[in-house]
Amino acid sequence: MIPSIGHASILVGLGLTVYAAVAFVLAARGGDSRLSVSARRAVIGSFVAAAVGCAAMVISLLTHDFGVRYVAENNATTTPPFIGVISLWAALEGSILFWALLATGWASLVLHRYRDRYRQLMPWAGATLATINAFFFAVMVWPGNPFALTSPVGAEGTGPNALLQNHPFMALHPPLLYLGYTGLAVPFAFGIAALATRRLDEEWLRVVRRWTLVPWTFLTLGIVAGAWWSYEVLGWGGYWAWDPVENAALLPWLTATAFIHSAMVAERRGGLKIWTSALVIATFVLTLVGTFLTRSGIVASVHSFTQSAIGPWFLAAILVALAGSLTLLVWRLPGLIGGGRPSGTVSRESAFLLNNVLFLGLTFAVLFGTLLPLLVAATSGDTISVGAPWFNTVTVPIFVALLFLMGVGPALPWGTASWATMRERFTIPLILAVTVTAAALALGLRDAASLGTLGLAVLVGAVMVDEVVRGARSRARSRREDPATATWRLATRNRRRYGGYAVHLGVLVMAVAVAISSGLAIDRTVTLAPGETASIGGYEVRHEQLVVEALASDRRVIETRAEVTYTGPQSGSLRTALRDYPNSQAAIATPAVRTSLAEDLYVTLLASDQATGAVTLHLFVNPLVVWIWIGGAIVGGGAVFAIWPERRARRVAVEHPQRVPAEPSVEGA
Amino acid sequence: MKRWLPALAMGGFLAVAALTAVVVLRPGPEPSAAERADVLARGLRCPDCQGLSVADSPTSSAQEIRRQIDELVAGGATDDEVHAHFVARYGQWILLAPTSPAAWIIPIAVVIAGAAVLGAWLLSRRRADPAPPSALTAAQRPRPPDEVEALDA
Amino acid sequence: MRGLRWLIVPLLVIPLGWLLFSGFGRDPREISSPLIGRAAPAWTLTSLDGETLSSEDLAGRPYVVNFWASWCIPACVDEHPVLAAAHEQYTDEVAIVGVLYNDASADAEGFLARYGDAGYPHLVDTDGRLAIEFGVTGPPETFFVDADGILRARQFGPLTDPLMSVHLSTILPSASR
């Protein structure tokens, strides 16, 4: 019965979203607000339908209902309840159901929030969102039915994918990522609405500011969580392999970041209409491309869901979305042209625009590298690889240039920057950067990438600190506040700017951590009998014993475990294992990571000899890795700070107690 | 700001950059066999993994390929010969980076072209831009003074 | 000239669509083999029964080299009867040789005990050297060598009866089904 309820809820969801799309279009053209209201309610209804569907699937997983094919393939009687719940998004059909839940959630939220505002934009935005959601429901009705039944019903299921059971991050990484992907449909919908209604001024940019930042934050955290999970689970000691599906998540992030920056310029100076519209279209299409690459089976990847009939559907969606939005853009082109040229060649605007050029260059490079094997195979039949060496060589210079711009851009004024300003702003940071780099060189650091990143980081960091200190000092002086209060008050009244500083600081921390952890990592492979020791980077690692036993939490899993003690900057014991899952060909490595602020000691079990108890271990010392995750958290925190609503009325009144507010507060999202 | 400080900063920057370049780019001692083997291993793909290099991969086929790399290097093979040995068996796929120069030039060319277009746009003489649409832009609307913006020169 | 701007839409959409569509139906893990049309690698290995076999022993006869493993389920299980049938049908014309890929002898013998031993030898590829010589990326992969020692065909993935026929016809002019 539960599967039938689930299936019915999907059908209901399809019906409601189709109705909503049609009703919104009619309301947009005819101006009938009752249709709008009805359509909005239908979208909220589709969210409820998706929620019921997810609940039905989770119940089926928890009750081990192997009559449902998805449950039979992803669950077993020995599966712990926590894993059972997160298996909702573990495989193809369930992940689309989860996607539909989040997508309808975003649509309902934005439609409800603006039910009394932006009356020209909302029907078209609503129609776009409803159409997108209708597509996902349609995929679940036809090629990818999560509630498809199987017979005969087995007594036992295959169990979840082994890789997904090893780490609690499986609970975190997909939801964060999906919240990002689905949320980026909202700015796209507003872009379409702005183009459709010819309301091509900055209003839509103001509306979507927060509706872009929030999903962007989720996407950032989702990508960082994925890298962290990869590092902790996969056992090769790295966190980013330029795998096609990793790239697929990065692509919309790059264009979304570019959009956030150019939208700031467009909002302030006008213009850039074609550019910002194109960016928001590209971001949404890239989320579809990413989903397609993961689910179609046309590229081999760590992540690939099995090839299925869903591929052609997603390809059709990509082409329709791209063709439709581009047609609309080209149609409205005459109204979009003009304006936006920055007055100064060196100015914050031009820095932001250069930032966009670099981000789009990165997007092109990553897309090119990901699709090149496909292109070569399609044209010549040869197979080639484009792997980490190519991606690193091509993208690192662009990242470095972006890092430099990240420091320079916010310090430049809007409009033209004079030579005097630049001298004033950059001299001391330049001196500091030079000193630190020289000191590092003198202390023996020879790795070029680490030196360069360190120097840049000091430059960028010093410029940022200078900005904050200037502002605080000026305010402290004029209001007689102490520096701390002055800084806090300034920050909370300029959340976008100071949130931006925090985000850039987080990026800086991540950049330095990535450069140093890649450049200065050391590793070795050793074979140790029980009692033998090996040394690496200041640590002494001693193999104590080899243990083979079934896991307490899931007795079908056999774990071959090396128990190891270590001394050095950190001391203690750790266990690293290879786990044999019944439904997996190869044994799954569970590396052991001992993290400190300075470095990680990382141990993977490669092979073992049960007769002698000897083990072959791959040992790593990875410096500063934890700062990548800390940097990611700072980025997230900074974004949240920027998004947090300012107290508007107070802002105007406090600064000018005699002045009556000149206008009603600017409507914020 | 003292007059000579900016010049000092610039000079210091150039000096450190030159020093770094010299230290880093100076032809170092010949890489040892182990170092060469490591670099080669990082450029070869593990046959039964998903995109990992044989240096990173724990599988037995990766270990065997590393052994063969060591043997070849010890036997005096050049880097190109080591690559050719494995390409003869697996095809170009075994190399983690494409050999064709086009694969490297195209993305760099795109970035340079983009920057050039931007530069041309910024530097070109301004024609009279068409009048902006009816609504005032955010910059033109009356706004309460922002004391942070007041710091902008 | 105003109409030209509309060209952007097909110019972007059609190539992208063609490129992504071209990936369907192709297994992304299958790589093109550079060995086809060239002399097959020479080998000397010991079989599960303890006998030593080399490619020279098979000179002048067409032979089939099948890489498999006991943990390769269900693909190797599915193709096992196909190979057995071919061995029985072409016993005197084609030699079939199995090679273990990253597998323990005991596990392989267990597999044969369970799914049947067709009688052709299975070689133990210690270190996986032969797999690398043939450019194998994972079981099952099967190579078809003609009487002159030239590698004529390769099957990536499990064999089926029709596929077996097709590949055998490249090394056996008289092969028919």
Short mmCIF file of C-alpha atoms in Angstrom, two decimals, chain B:
data_model
loop_
_atom_site.label_atom_id
_atom_site.label_comp_id
_atom_site.label_asym_id
_atom_site.label_seq_id
_atom_site.Cartn_x
_atom_site.Cartn_y
_atom_site.Cartn_z
CA MET B 1 52.81 58.15 2.31
CA LYS B 2 56.50 58.73 2.05
CA ARG B 3 57.52 59.23 -1.51
CA TRP B 4 60.06 56.49 -1.66
CA LEU B 5 57.93 53.81 -0.02
CA PRO B 6 55.98 52.76 -3.14
CA ALA B 7 59.18 52.60 -5.15
CA LEU B 8 60.74 50.48 -2.44
CA ALA B 9 57.75 48.17 -2.43
CA MET B 10 57.87 47.74 -6.19
CA GLY B 11 61.60 47.22 -6.19
CA GLY B 12 61.37 44.70 -3.37
CA PHE B 13 58.64 42.83 -5.18
CA LEU B 14 60.67 42.60 -8.37
CA ALA B 15 63.77 41.51 -6.47
CA VAL B 16 61.96 38.76 -4.61
CA ALA B 17 60.21 37.63 -7.78
CA ALA B 18 63.53 37.42 -9.60
CA LEU B 19 65.17 35.59 -6.71
CA THR B 20 62.30 33.14 -6.52
CA ALA B 21 62.43 32.55 -10.24
CA VAL B 22 66.16 31.90 -10.10
CA VAL B 23 65.91 29.54 -7.14
CA VAL B 24 62.94 27.65 -8.49
CA LEU B 25 63.78 27.53 -12.18
CA ARG B 26 67.49 26.91 -11.83
CA PRO B 27 68.19 23.54 -13.39
CA GLY B 28 68.49 21.42 -10.28
CA PRO B 29 70.43 18.23 -9.88
CA GLU B 30 69.39 15.48 -12.27
CA PRO B 31 66.20 13.90 -10.91
CA SER B 32 66.96 10.52 -9.38
CA ALA B 33 65.51 7.35 -10.83
CA ALA B 34 62.97 7.26 -8.04
CA GLU B 35 61.87 10.82 -8.73
CA ARG B 36 61.58 10.18 -12.45
CA ALA B 37 59.60 7.04 -11.81
CA ASP B 38 57.31 8.97 -9.49
CA VAL B 39 56.63 11.69 -12.05
CA LEU B 40 55.99 9.07 -14.73
CA ALA B 41 53.65 7.17 -12.41
CA ARG B 42 51.65 10.33 -11.83
CA GLY B 43 51.13 10.70 -15.56
CA LEU B 44 49.92 7.16 -16.25
CA ARG B 45 46.39 6.07 -15.66
CA CYS B 46 45.54 3.08 -13.48
CA PRO B 47 43.79 0.58 -15.82
CA ASP B 48 41.10 -0.56 -13.44
CA CYS B 49 40.38 2.55 -11.42
CA GLN B 50 38.24 5.58 -12.11
CA GLY B 51 40.68 8.16 -13.32
CA LEU B 52 43.40 7.73 -10.69
CA SER B 53 47.04 7.69 -11.60
CA VAL B 54 49.12 4.59 -10.93
CA ALA B 55 50.96 6.64 -8.29
CA ASP B 56 47.76 7.11 -6.30
CA SER B 57 46.11 3.77 -6.91
CA PRO B 58 46.34 0.79 -4.56
CA THR B 59 45.28 -1.87 -7.09
CA SER B 60 47.61 -4.69 -8.06
CA SER B 61 47.65 -3.63 -11.72
CA ALA B 62 48.83 -0.17 -10.67
CA GLN B 63 51.52 -1.73 -8.52
CA GLU B 64 52.66 -3.89 -11.43
CA ILE B 65 52.82 -0.88 -13.74
CA ARG B 66 54.89 0.98 -11.16
CA ARG B 67 57.24 -2.02 -11.04
CA GLN B 68 57.54 -1.93 -14.82
CA ILE B 69 58.22 1.80 -14.77
CA ASP B 70 61.02 1.23 -12.26
CA GLU B 71 62.49 -1.51 -14.45
CA LEU B 72 62.33 0.61 -17.57
CA VAL B 73 63.87 3.65 -15.90
CA ALA B 74 66.61 1.52 -14.38
CA GLY B 75 67.23 0.08 -17.83
CA GLY B 76 67.87 3.56 -19.20
CA ALA B 77 64.62 4.31 -20.98
CA THR B 78 63.73 7.96 -21.56
CA ASP B 79 60.41 9.39 -20.43
CA ASP B 80 59.06 9.21 -23.98
CA GLU B 81 60.08 5.57 -24.25
CA VAL B 82 58.31 4.71 -21.03
CA HIS B 83 55.18 6.42 -22.30
CA ALA B 84 55.44 4.66 -25.64
CA HIS B 85 55.77 1.29 -23.91
CA PHE B 86 52.38 1.64 -22.24
CA VAL B 87 50.69 3.45 -25.12
CA ALA B 88 51.57 0.46 -27.32
CA ARG B 89 49.46 -1.70 -25.01
CA TYR B 90 46.61 0.57 -23.95
CA GLY B 91 46.53 3.34 -26.49
CA GLN B 92 46.58 7.06 -25.70
CA TRP B 93 44.03 6.44 -22.95
CA ILE B 94 46.73 5.36 -20.52
CA LEU B 95 48.21 8.85 -20.51
CA LEU B 96 46.43 11.13 -18.09
CA ALA B 97 47.05 14.23 -20.16
CA PRO B 98 46.43 14.43 -23.91
CA THR B 99 49.55 14.79 -26.00
CA SER B 100 48.04 16.92 -28.72
CA PRO B 101 49.09 20.55 -28.32
CA ALA B 102 45.61 21.71 -29.32
CA ALA B 103 44.26 20.33 -26.07
CA TRP B 104 46.48 22.73 -24.15
CA ILE B 105 46.34 25.75 -26.40
CA ILE B 106 42.57 26.00 -26.80
CA PRO B 107 41.62 26.82 -23.20
CA ILE B 108 44.52 29.25 -22.77
CA ALA B 109 43.60 30.94 -26.03
CA VAL B 110 39.99 31.31 -24.91
CA VAL B 111 41.01 33.04 -21.68
CA ILE B 112 43.42 35.36 -23.46
CA ALA B 113 40.81 36.16 -26.09
CA GLY B 114 38.27 36.94 -23.41
CA ALA B 115 40.65 39.24 -21.59
CA ALA B 116 41.53 40.92 -24.89
CA VAL B 117 37.88 41.53 -25.73
CA LEU B 118 37.35 43.00 -22.27
CA GLY B 119 40.42 45.18 -22.62
CA ALA B 120 39.31 46.43 -26.02
CA TRP B 121 35.88 47.27 -24.68
CA LEU B 122 37.29 49.14 -21.71
CA LEU B 123 39.79 51.12 -23.73
CA SER B 124 37.78 51.93 -26.83
CA ARG B 125 36.37 55.42 -27.30
CA ARG B 126 32.95 55.66 -25.91
CA ARG B 127 30.19 56.12 -28.42
CA ALA B 128 27.03 57.70 -27.07
CA ASP B 129 25.38 54.82 -25.31
CA PRO B 130 21.60 54.55 -25.84
CA ALA B 131 19.55 56.17 -23.05
CA PRO B 132 19.03 53.83 -20.14
CA PRO B 133 15.49 52.54 -19.63
CA SER B 134 13.01 54.63 -17.70
CA ALA B 135 13.73 53.43 -14.17
CA LEU B 136 16.68 55.04 -12.47
CA THR B 137 19.56 52.72 -11.92
CA ALA B 138 20.51 51.92 -8.36
CA ALA B 139 23.39 54.37 -8.61
CA GLN B 140 21.18 57.20 -9.68
CA ARG B 141 18.56 56.77 -7.00
CA PRO B 142 18.99 59.01 -3.95
CA ARG B 143 20.68 56.94 -1.26
CA PRO B 144 21.67 57.56 2.30
CA PRO B 145 25.36 58.23 2.49
CA ASP B 146 27.39 55.21 3.27
CA GLU B 147 30.33 55.98 5.48
CA VAL B 148 32.30 53.11 4.04
CA GLU B 149 31.80 54.43 0.54
CA ALA B 150 32.95 57.80 1.81
CA LEU B 151 36.35 56.26 2.30
CA ASP B 152 36.64 55.62 -1.43
CA ALA B 153 39.05 58.18 -2.83
#
